Structures are given as structure tokens and as C-alpha cells.
Amino acid sequence: MERIPILRLRDCLLVTIQVDMHDQLALTLQDDLTELIVRHQARGVLIDISALEIVDSFIGRMLSNIAAMARILDAVTVVVGMRPAVAITLVELGLEMPGVRTALNVDAGMRLIERALEEERQAGHGRSKG
Amino acid sequence: MVVLKAESLTIATQEDVVRVRQTTRAWAAEIGFSLVNQTKLVTAASELARNTMLYGGGGTVLLESINDSIRAGLRMTFEDEGPGIADIETALTDGYTTGGGLGLGLSGSKRLVDEFNIWSEPGRGTRITILRWR
């Protein structure tokens, strides 16, 4: 079955979406990520959508779902690399992605994840890893 | 108004929805739409093609490159012979859905184009025409 590859970097999962996904492929990615967060005890999920030419309501919902599921599994999700034309279109479409944090690029996204996890540690939340 | 070029595509599967997006992108670029307007058109086409597949049980889309002597545009007509929409006004409301989606397909795509026309009759099907000028 066709799949979007998911890379593991320390306690983060990285996904770069490089194809025009049909709906089932997007749903498979959602399931795979949820599965891998648990299997690798990941604390961060970084999704690079810089290659995506559009984000419609289906893909938007997938990103929201991933962020919500990751949150329940104690991981932070950051979506990076959204193209300006995509951002403009999303606003006009009326799509909101609650719970989805965004950053301009992978570097900024990784920093955002690290900062979020650091804040949690200081506040005494989140799981501690030995 | 002159139709310079026309092509009809079948919408039956998820892969067909992807093909509609790619064809729309190619046509919009050829007509000379800006990148932002190409993106808006492709997004609207994606929403409507998915609706045709999911709610209409499949159908067709007709792409037409048009010209009215002042400006160029792209017109797309999505047609299915599915169950139709009983209450179009409600269906055009943000957040209204019968299929577990976000309810932005119709209302959202309407905002992304210049002209939006919908015809539907319960038991006979749905036809939606969108047009965006360059």
C-alpha cells in the first residue's frame, strides 16, 4: 500500500509530504503517525507541507486531527512550510485548524517543539523520560 | 462569451479528484492566472470534485477556457445524478455537513470564485458551475 514515509529523529517524528495526496493516503498518514507516536514515545511531530500546492478542507482536517491525537498522546505537533498562496486560500475558504501550531520552516518548527516541551518540563507537566 | 477550449473529466474515485486538481492547475496556469488565484481555483475544484464523488456518487466535471472579449476565465461545471440537495440554502451554510466533513466544501469554494451557480433536485442530481476571471 502507498504510504507517506515518516522519519524518526531523537524523540520527534518528521514527515515531508511531497505528493498530491488522495484522501485515503491522508487518512493512512494520520493512522501511521498516531501509531508511531505511541511506539516510539515521540514528544514532537513535525509536518513539512512546503511541497503542497493546496490545502483543502480535507487535508486541513487531517492536520487538525493529527494535532489533536498527538496532544492526547502527549506530543506537540508543528506544521511547517505553508506556501503564502495556500495560507491566503485557507483564510478565504474559512478553514481554521484548532490546535495546529505552525512555523515558517523546519528549523523554526524544531525550535518551537523544543520550547514547548521545555515549558512543559518547567511547569511539571508531561512525562519525564529517563 | 467564447469557449476557447473544453474538456470533460470523470469523477468516480479519489484518484480522479487528484486528476481534477492537476488538470485545473494546468489550465489555470495556461490561462495566466496568478499563483494565488491558481491556488484558489484548484482548492475550490478539489472541494467540489470530492463532493461529486462522495455525495453525488460520482459524476463529471467540464472545464472551459472562456473569453468575453475583455477578459479570460476558467469555468468548471460539476455534474452528478446522485440524490441531490433538498435544501440548498442550508447546504451553503458554513459548517453544515451530512457526511462528517467540516461543512466548508460548498460555502468555502463559493468564496474562492467570482461566480457560483448551483442547481439541484432531490432524486435527480446536482450541477454546480463556478467561474473565475483572470
mmCIF file of N, CA, C and O in Angstrom, chain A residues 54-57 85-95, chain B residues 24 33 36-48 74 76 94 104-116 129-134:
data_model
loop_
_atom_site.group_PDB
_atom_site.id
_atom_site.type_symbol
_atom_site.label_atom_id
_atom_site.label_comp_id
_atom_site.label_asym_id
_atom_site.label_seq_id
_atom_site.Cartn_x
_atom_site.Cartn_y
_atom_site.Cartn_z
ATOM 1 N N ILE A 54 -1.811 22.869 -2.576
ATOM 2 C CA ILE A 54 -3.052 23.328 -1.949
ATOM 3 C C ILE A 54 -3.285 22.576 -0.635
ATOM 4 O O ILE A 54 -2.779 21.470 -0.445
ATOM 5 N N VAL A 55 -4.033 23.208 0.254
ATOM 6 C CA VAL A 55 -4.566 22.528 1.435
ATOM 7 C C VAL A 55 -6.065 22.772 1.389
ATOM 8 O O VAL A 55 -6.515 23.908 1.517
ATOM 9 N N ASP A 56 -6.836 21.725 1.124
ATOM 10 C CA ASP A 56 -8.288 21.907 1.112
ATOM 11 C C ASP A 56 -8.847 21.486 2.467
ATOM 12 O O ASP A 56 -8.084 21.205 3.398
ATOM 13 N N SER A 57 -10.180 21.472 2.594
ATOM 14 C CA SER A 57 -10.749 21.217 3.920
ATOM 15 C C SER A 57 -10.427 19.803 4.406
ATOM 16 O O SER A 57 -10.303 19.575 5.604
ATOM 17 N N ALA A 85 0.462 31.395 -0.868
ATOM 18 C CA ALA A 85 -0.802 31.281 -1.621
ATOM 19 C C ALA A 85 -1.758 30.308 -0.927
ATOM 20 O O ALA A 85 -2.978 30.496 -0.941
ATOM 21 N N VAL A 86 -1.189 29.300 -0.286
ATOM 22 C CA VAL A 86 -2.015 28.331 0.448
ATOM 23 C C VAL A 86 -2.624 28.991 1.685
ATOM 24 O O VAL A 86 -3.806 28.806 1.979
ATOM 25 N N ALA A 87 -1.821 29.800 2.376
ATOM 26 C CA ALA A 87 -2.311 30.480 3.576
ATOM 27 C C ALA A 87 -3.458 31.429 3.221
ATOM 28 O O ALA A 87 -4.500 31.449 3.885
ATOM 29 N N ILE A 88 -3.290 32.189 2.141
ATOM 30 C CA ILE A 88 -4.326 33.136 1.704
ATOM 31 C C ILE A 88 -5.612 32.380 1.382
ATOM 32 O O ILE A 88 -6.718 32.766 1.781
ATOM 33 N N THR A 89 -5.472 31.274 0.664
ATOM 34 C CA THR A 89 -6.639 30.489 0.260
ATOM 35 C C THR A 89 -7.351 29.878 1.460
ATOM 36 O O THR A 89 -8.587 29.855 1.523
ATOM 37 N N LEU A 90 -6.583 29.394 2.427
ATOM 38 C CA LEU A 90 -7.167 28.775 3.624
ATOM 39 C C LEU A 90 -8.051 29.756 4.383
ATOM 40 O O LEU A 90 -9.139 29.412 4.844
ATOM 41 N N VAL A 91 -7.562 30.990 4.496
ATOM 42 C CA VAL A 91 -8.327 32.008 5.217
ATOM 43 C C VAL A 91 -9.639 32.298 4.490
ATOM 44 O O VAL A 91 -10.709 32.371 5.097
ATOM 45 N N GLU A 92 -9.564 32.393 3.158
ATOM 46 C CA GLU A 92 -10.762 32.683 2.385
ATOM 47 C C GLU A 92 -11.741 31.501 2.396
ATOM 48 O O GLU A 92 -12.954 31.673 2.427
ATOM 49 N N LEU A 93 -11.188 30.307 2.401
ATOM 50 C CA LEU A 93 -12.011 29.098 2.466
ATOM 51 C C LEU A 93 -12.754 29.053 3.806
ATOM 52 O O LEU A 93 -13.822 28.462 3.919
ATOM 53 N N GLY A 94 -12.182 29.698 4.811
ATOM 54 C CA GLY A 94 -12.819 29.729 6.130
ATOM 55 C C GLY A 94 -12.363 28.589 7.023
ATOM 56 O O GLY A 94 -13.020 28.252 7.997
ATOM 57 N N LEU A 95 -11.227 27.994 6.662
ATOM 58 C CA LEU A 95 -10.756 26.836 7.413
ATOM 59 C C LEU A 95 -9.884 27.253 8.592
ATOM 60 O O LEU A 95 -8.899 27.952 8.427
ATOM 61 N N THR B 24 -6.946 21.218 -13.367
ATOM 62 C CA THR B 24 -7.338 22.601 -13.076
ATOM 63 C C THR B 24 -6.104 23.489 -12.965
ATOM 64 O O THR B 24 -6.054 24.595 -13.506
ATOM 65 N N PHE B 33 -3.523 32.776 -14.858
ATOM 66 C CA PHE B 33 -3.904 33.194 -13.504
ATOM 67 C C PHE B 33 -2.659 33.375 -12.635
ATOM 68 O O PHE B 33 -1.664 32.669 -12.813
ATOM 69 N N VAL B 36 -1.701 32.889 -6.636
ATOM 70 C CA VAL B 36 -2.737 32.883 -5.588
ATOM 71 C C VAL B 36 -4.085 32.460 -6.183
ATOM 72 O O VAL B 36 -4.799 31.632 -5.613
ATOM 73 N N ASN B 37 -4.416 33.017 -7.350
ATOM 74 C CA ASN B 37 -5.701 32.671 -7.955
ATOM 75 C C ASN B 37 -5.727 31.235 -8.489
ATOM 76 O O ASN B 37 -6.777 30.585 -8.464
ATOM 77 N N GLN B 38 -4.578 30.744 -8.957
ATOM 78 C CA GLN B 38 -4.500 29.324 -9.328
ATOM 79 C C GLN B 38 -4.815 28.461 -8.107
ATOM 80 O O GLN B 38 -5.581 27.499 -8.179
ATOM 81 N N THR B 39 -4.215 28.837 -6.985
ATOM 82 C CA THR B 39 -4.387 28.052 -5.755
ATOM 83 C C THR B 39 -5.843 28.065 -5.307
ATOM 84 O O THR B 39 -6.390 27.045 -4.889
ATOM 85 N N LYS B 40 -6.490 29.233 -5.404
ATOM 86 C CA LYS B 40 -7.906 29.329 -5.026
ATOM 87 C C LYS B 40 -8.768 28.444 -5.912
ATOM 88 O O LYS B 40 -9.650 27.727 -5.436
ATOM 89 N N LEU B 41 -8.503 28.489 -7.225
ATOM 90 C CA LEU B 41 -9.293 27.679 -8.162
ATOM 91 C C LEU B 41 -9.100 26.188 -7.923
ATOM 92 O O LEU B 41 -10.061 25.418 -7.907
ATOM 93 N N VAL B 42 -7.860 25.789 -7.729
ATOM 94 C CA VAL B 42 -7.579 24.364 -7.527
ATOM 95 C C VAL B 42 -8.222 23.886 -6.223
ATOM 96 O O VAL B 42 -8.772 22.781 -6.155
ATOM 97 N N THR B 43 -8.191 24.736 -5.202
ATOM 98 C CA THR B 43 -8.793 24.361 -3.912
ATOM 99 C C THR B 43 -10.303 24.217 -4.058
ATOM 100 O O THR B 43 -10.895 23.236 -3.579
ATOM 101 N N ALA B 44 -10.936 25.177 -4.737
ATOM 102 C CA ALA B 44 -12.388 25.090 -4.962
ATOM 103 C C ALA B 44 -12.722 23.838 -5.772
ATOM 104 O O ALA B 44 -13.663 23.096 -5.446
ATOM 105 N N ALA B 45 -11.908 23.562 -6.806
ATOM 106 C CA ALA B 45 -12.148 22.378 -7.646
ATOM 107 C C ALA B 45 -12.012 21.101 -6.828
ATOM 108 O O ALA B 45 -12.782 20.152 -6.996
ATOM 109 N N SER B 46 -11.054 21.086 -5.920
ATOM 110 C CA SER B 46 -10.841 19.909 -5.075
ATOM 111 C C SER B 46 -12.055 19.648 -4.175
ATOM 112 O O SER B 46 -12.526 18.515 -4.062
ATOM 113 N N GLU B 47 -12.565 20.716 -3.569
ATOM 114 C CA GLU B 47 -13.739 20.586 -2.689
ATOM 115 C C GLU B 47 -14.946 20.058 -3.479
ATOM 116 O O GLU B 47 -15.637 19.142 -3.041
ATOM 117 N N LEU B 48 -15.182 20.659 -4.650
ATOM 118 C CA LEU B 48 -16.382 20.296 -5.412
ATOM 119 C C LEU B 48 -16.252 18.913 -6.037
ATOM 120 O O LEU B 48 -17.229 18.158 -6.108
ATOM 121 N N LEU B 74 -11.792 30.830 -16.326
ATOM 122 C CA LEU B 74 -11.958 29.379 -16.319
ATOM 123 C C LEU B 74 -13.306 29.053 -15.683
ATOM 124 O O LEU B 74 -13.619 29.534 -14.588
ATOM 125 N N MET B 76 -15.943 25.927 -14.610
ATOM 126 C CA MET B 76 -15.990 24.490 -14.338
ATOM 127 C C MET B 76 -17.399 24.095 -13.923
ATOM 128 O O MET B 76 -18.004 24.755 -13.084
ATOM 129 N N ASP B 94 -21.867 27.713 6.247
ATOM 130 C CA ASP B 94 -20.601 27.263 6.824
ATOM 131 C C ASP B 94 -20.861 26.253 7.930
ATOM 132 O O ASP B 94 -21.668 26.503 8.827
ATOM 133 N N LEU B 104 -17.374 22.849 4.765
ATOM 134 C CA LEU B 104 -16.839 24.041 4.108
ATOM 135 C C LEU B 104 -16.765 23.866 2.591
ATOM 136 O O LEU B 104 -16.425 24.786 1.868
ATOM 137 N N GLY B 105 -17.083 22.690 2.106
ATOM 138 C CA GLY B 105 -16.924 22.391 0.684
ATOM 139 C C GLY B 105 -17.677 23.361 -0.203
ATOM 140 O O GLY B 105 -17.098 24.017 -1.069
ATOM 141 N N LEU B 106 -18.977 23.487 0.024
ATOM 142 C CA LEU B 106 -19.796 24.373 -0.814
ATOM 143 C C LEU B 106 -19.591 25.835 -0.464
ATOM 144 O O LEU B 106 -19.264 26.655 -1.324
ATOM 145 N N SER B 107 -19.765 26.159 0.821
ATOM 146 C CA SER B 107 -19.676 27.563 1.232
ATOM 147 C C SER B 107 -18.274 28.115 1.004
ATOM 148 O O SER B 107 -18.101 29.244 0.544
ATOM 149 N N GLY B 108 -17.256 27.302 1.299
ATOM 150 C CA GLY B 108 -15.874 27.747 1.142
ATOM 151 C C GLY B 108 -15.505 27.944 -0.312
ATOM 152 O O GLY B 108 -14.917 28.959 -0.681
ATOM 153 N N SER B 109 -15.892 26.990 -1.165
ATOM 154 C CA SER B 109 -15.496 27.121 -2.568
ATOM 155 C C SER B 109 -16.227 28.295 -3.222
ATOM 156 O O SER B 109 -15.707 28.931 -4.125
ATOM 157 N N LYS B 110 -17.437 28.596 -2.729
ATOM 158 C CA LYS B 110 -18.171 29.757 -3.250
ATOM 159 C C LYS B 110 -17.372 31.051 -3.022
ATOM 160 O O LYS B 110 -17.356 31.939 -3.865
ATOM 161 N N ARG B 111 -16.716 31.127 -1.869
ATOM 162 C CA ARG B 111 -15.923 32.328 -1.564
ATOM 163 C C ARG B 111 -14.655 32.427 -2.410
ATOM 164 O O ARG B 111 -14.047 33.495 -2.498
ATOM 165 N N LEU B 112 -14.234 31.306 -2.993
ATOM 166 C CA LEU B 112 -12.964 31.298 -3.726
ATOM 167 C C LEU B 112 -13.116 31.633 -5.205
ATOM 168 O O LEU B 112 -12.131 31.706 -5.928
ATOM 169 N N VAL B 113 -14.365 31.814 -5.659
ATOM 170 C CA VAL B 113 -14.577 32.078 -7.088
ATOM 171 C C VAL B 113 -15.415 33.341 -7.290
ATOM 172 O O VAL B 113 -15.972 33.896 -6.336
ATOM 173 N N ASP B 114 -15.497 33.803 -8.543
ATOM 174 C CA ASP B 114 -16.249 35.022 -8.831
ATOM 175 C C ASP B 114 -17.737 34.732 -9.025
ATOM 176 O O ASP B 114 -18.585 35.542 -8.662
ATOM 177 N N GLU B 115 -18.026 33.593 -9.670
ATOM 178 C CA GLU B 115 -19.440 33.236 -9.882
ATOM 179 C C GLU B 115 -19.663 31.806 -9.449
ATOM 180 O O GLU B 115 -18.818 30.931 -9.686
ATOM 181 N N PHE B 116 -20.811 31.589 -8.815
ATOM 182 C CA PHE B 116 -21.117 30.261 -8.279
ATOM 183 C C PHE B 116 -22.598 30.012 -8.502
ATOM 184 O O PHE B 116 -23.443 30.767 -8.017
ATOM 185 N N THR B 129 -21.815 25.187 -11.138
ATOM 186 C CA THR B 129 -20.915 25.862 -12.075
ATOM 187 C C THR B 129 -20.161 26.968 -11.343
ATOM 188 O O THR B 129 -20.772 27.788 -10.654
ATOM 189 N N ILE B 130 -18.847 26.951 -11.468
ATOM 190 C CA ILE B 130 -18.046 28.036 -10.897
ATOM 191 C C ILE B 130 -17.274 28.717 -12.014
ATOM 192 O O ILE B 130 -16.971 28.107 -13.039
ATOM 193 N N LEU B 131 -17.001 29.996 -11.801
ATOM 194 C CA LEU B 131 -16.243 30.738 -12.801
ATOM 195 C C LEU B 131 -15.309 31.698 -12.082
ATOM 196 O O LEU B 131 -15.696 32.326 -11.088
ATOM 197 N N ARG B 132 -14.102 31.739 -12.554
ATOM 198 C CA ARG B 132 -13.201 32.750 -12.022
ATOM 199 C C ARG B 132 -12.547 33.458 -13.199
ATOM 200 O O ARG B 132 -12.043 32.825 -14.124
ATOM 201 N N TRP B 133 -12.590 34.791 -13.134
ATOM 202 C CA TRP B 133 -11.918 35.592 -14.163
ATOM 203 C C TRP B 133 -10.466 35.776 -13.778
ATOM 204 O O TRP B 133 -10.135 35.805 -12.605
ATOM 205 N N ARG B 134 -9.622 35.905 -14.810
ATOM 206 C CA ARG B 134 -8.184 36.046 -14.538
ATOM 207 C C ARG B 134 -7.905 37.350 -13.811
ATOM 208 O O ARG B 134 -8.487 38.376 -14.129
#
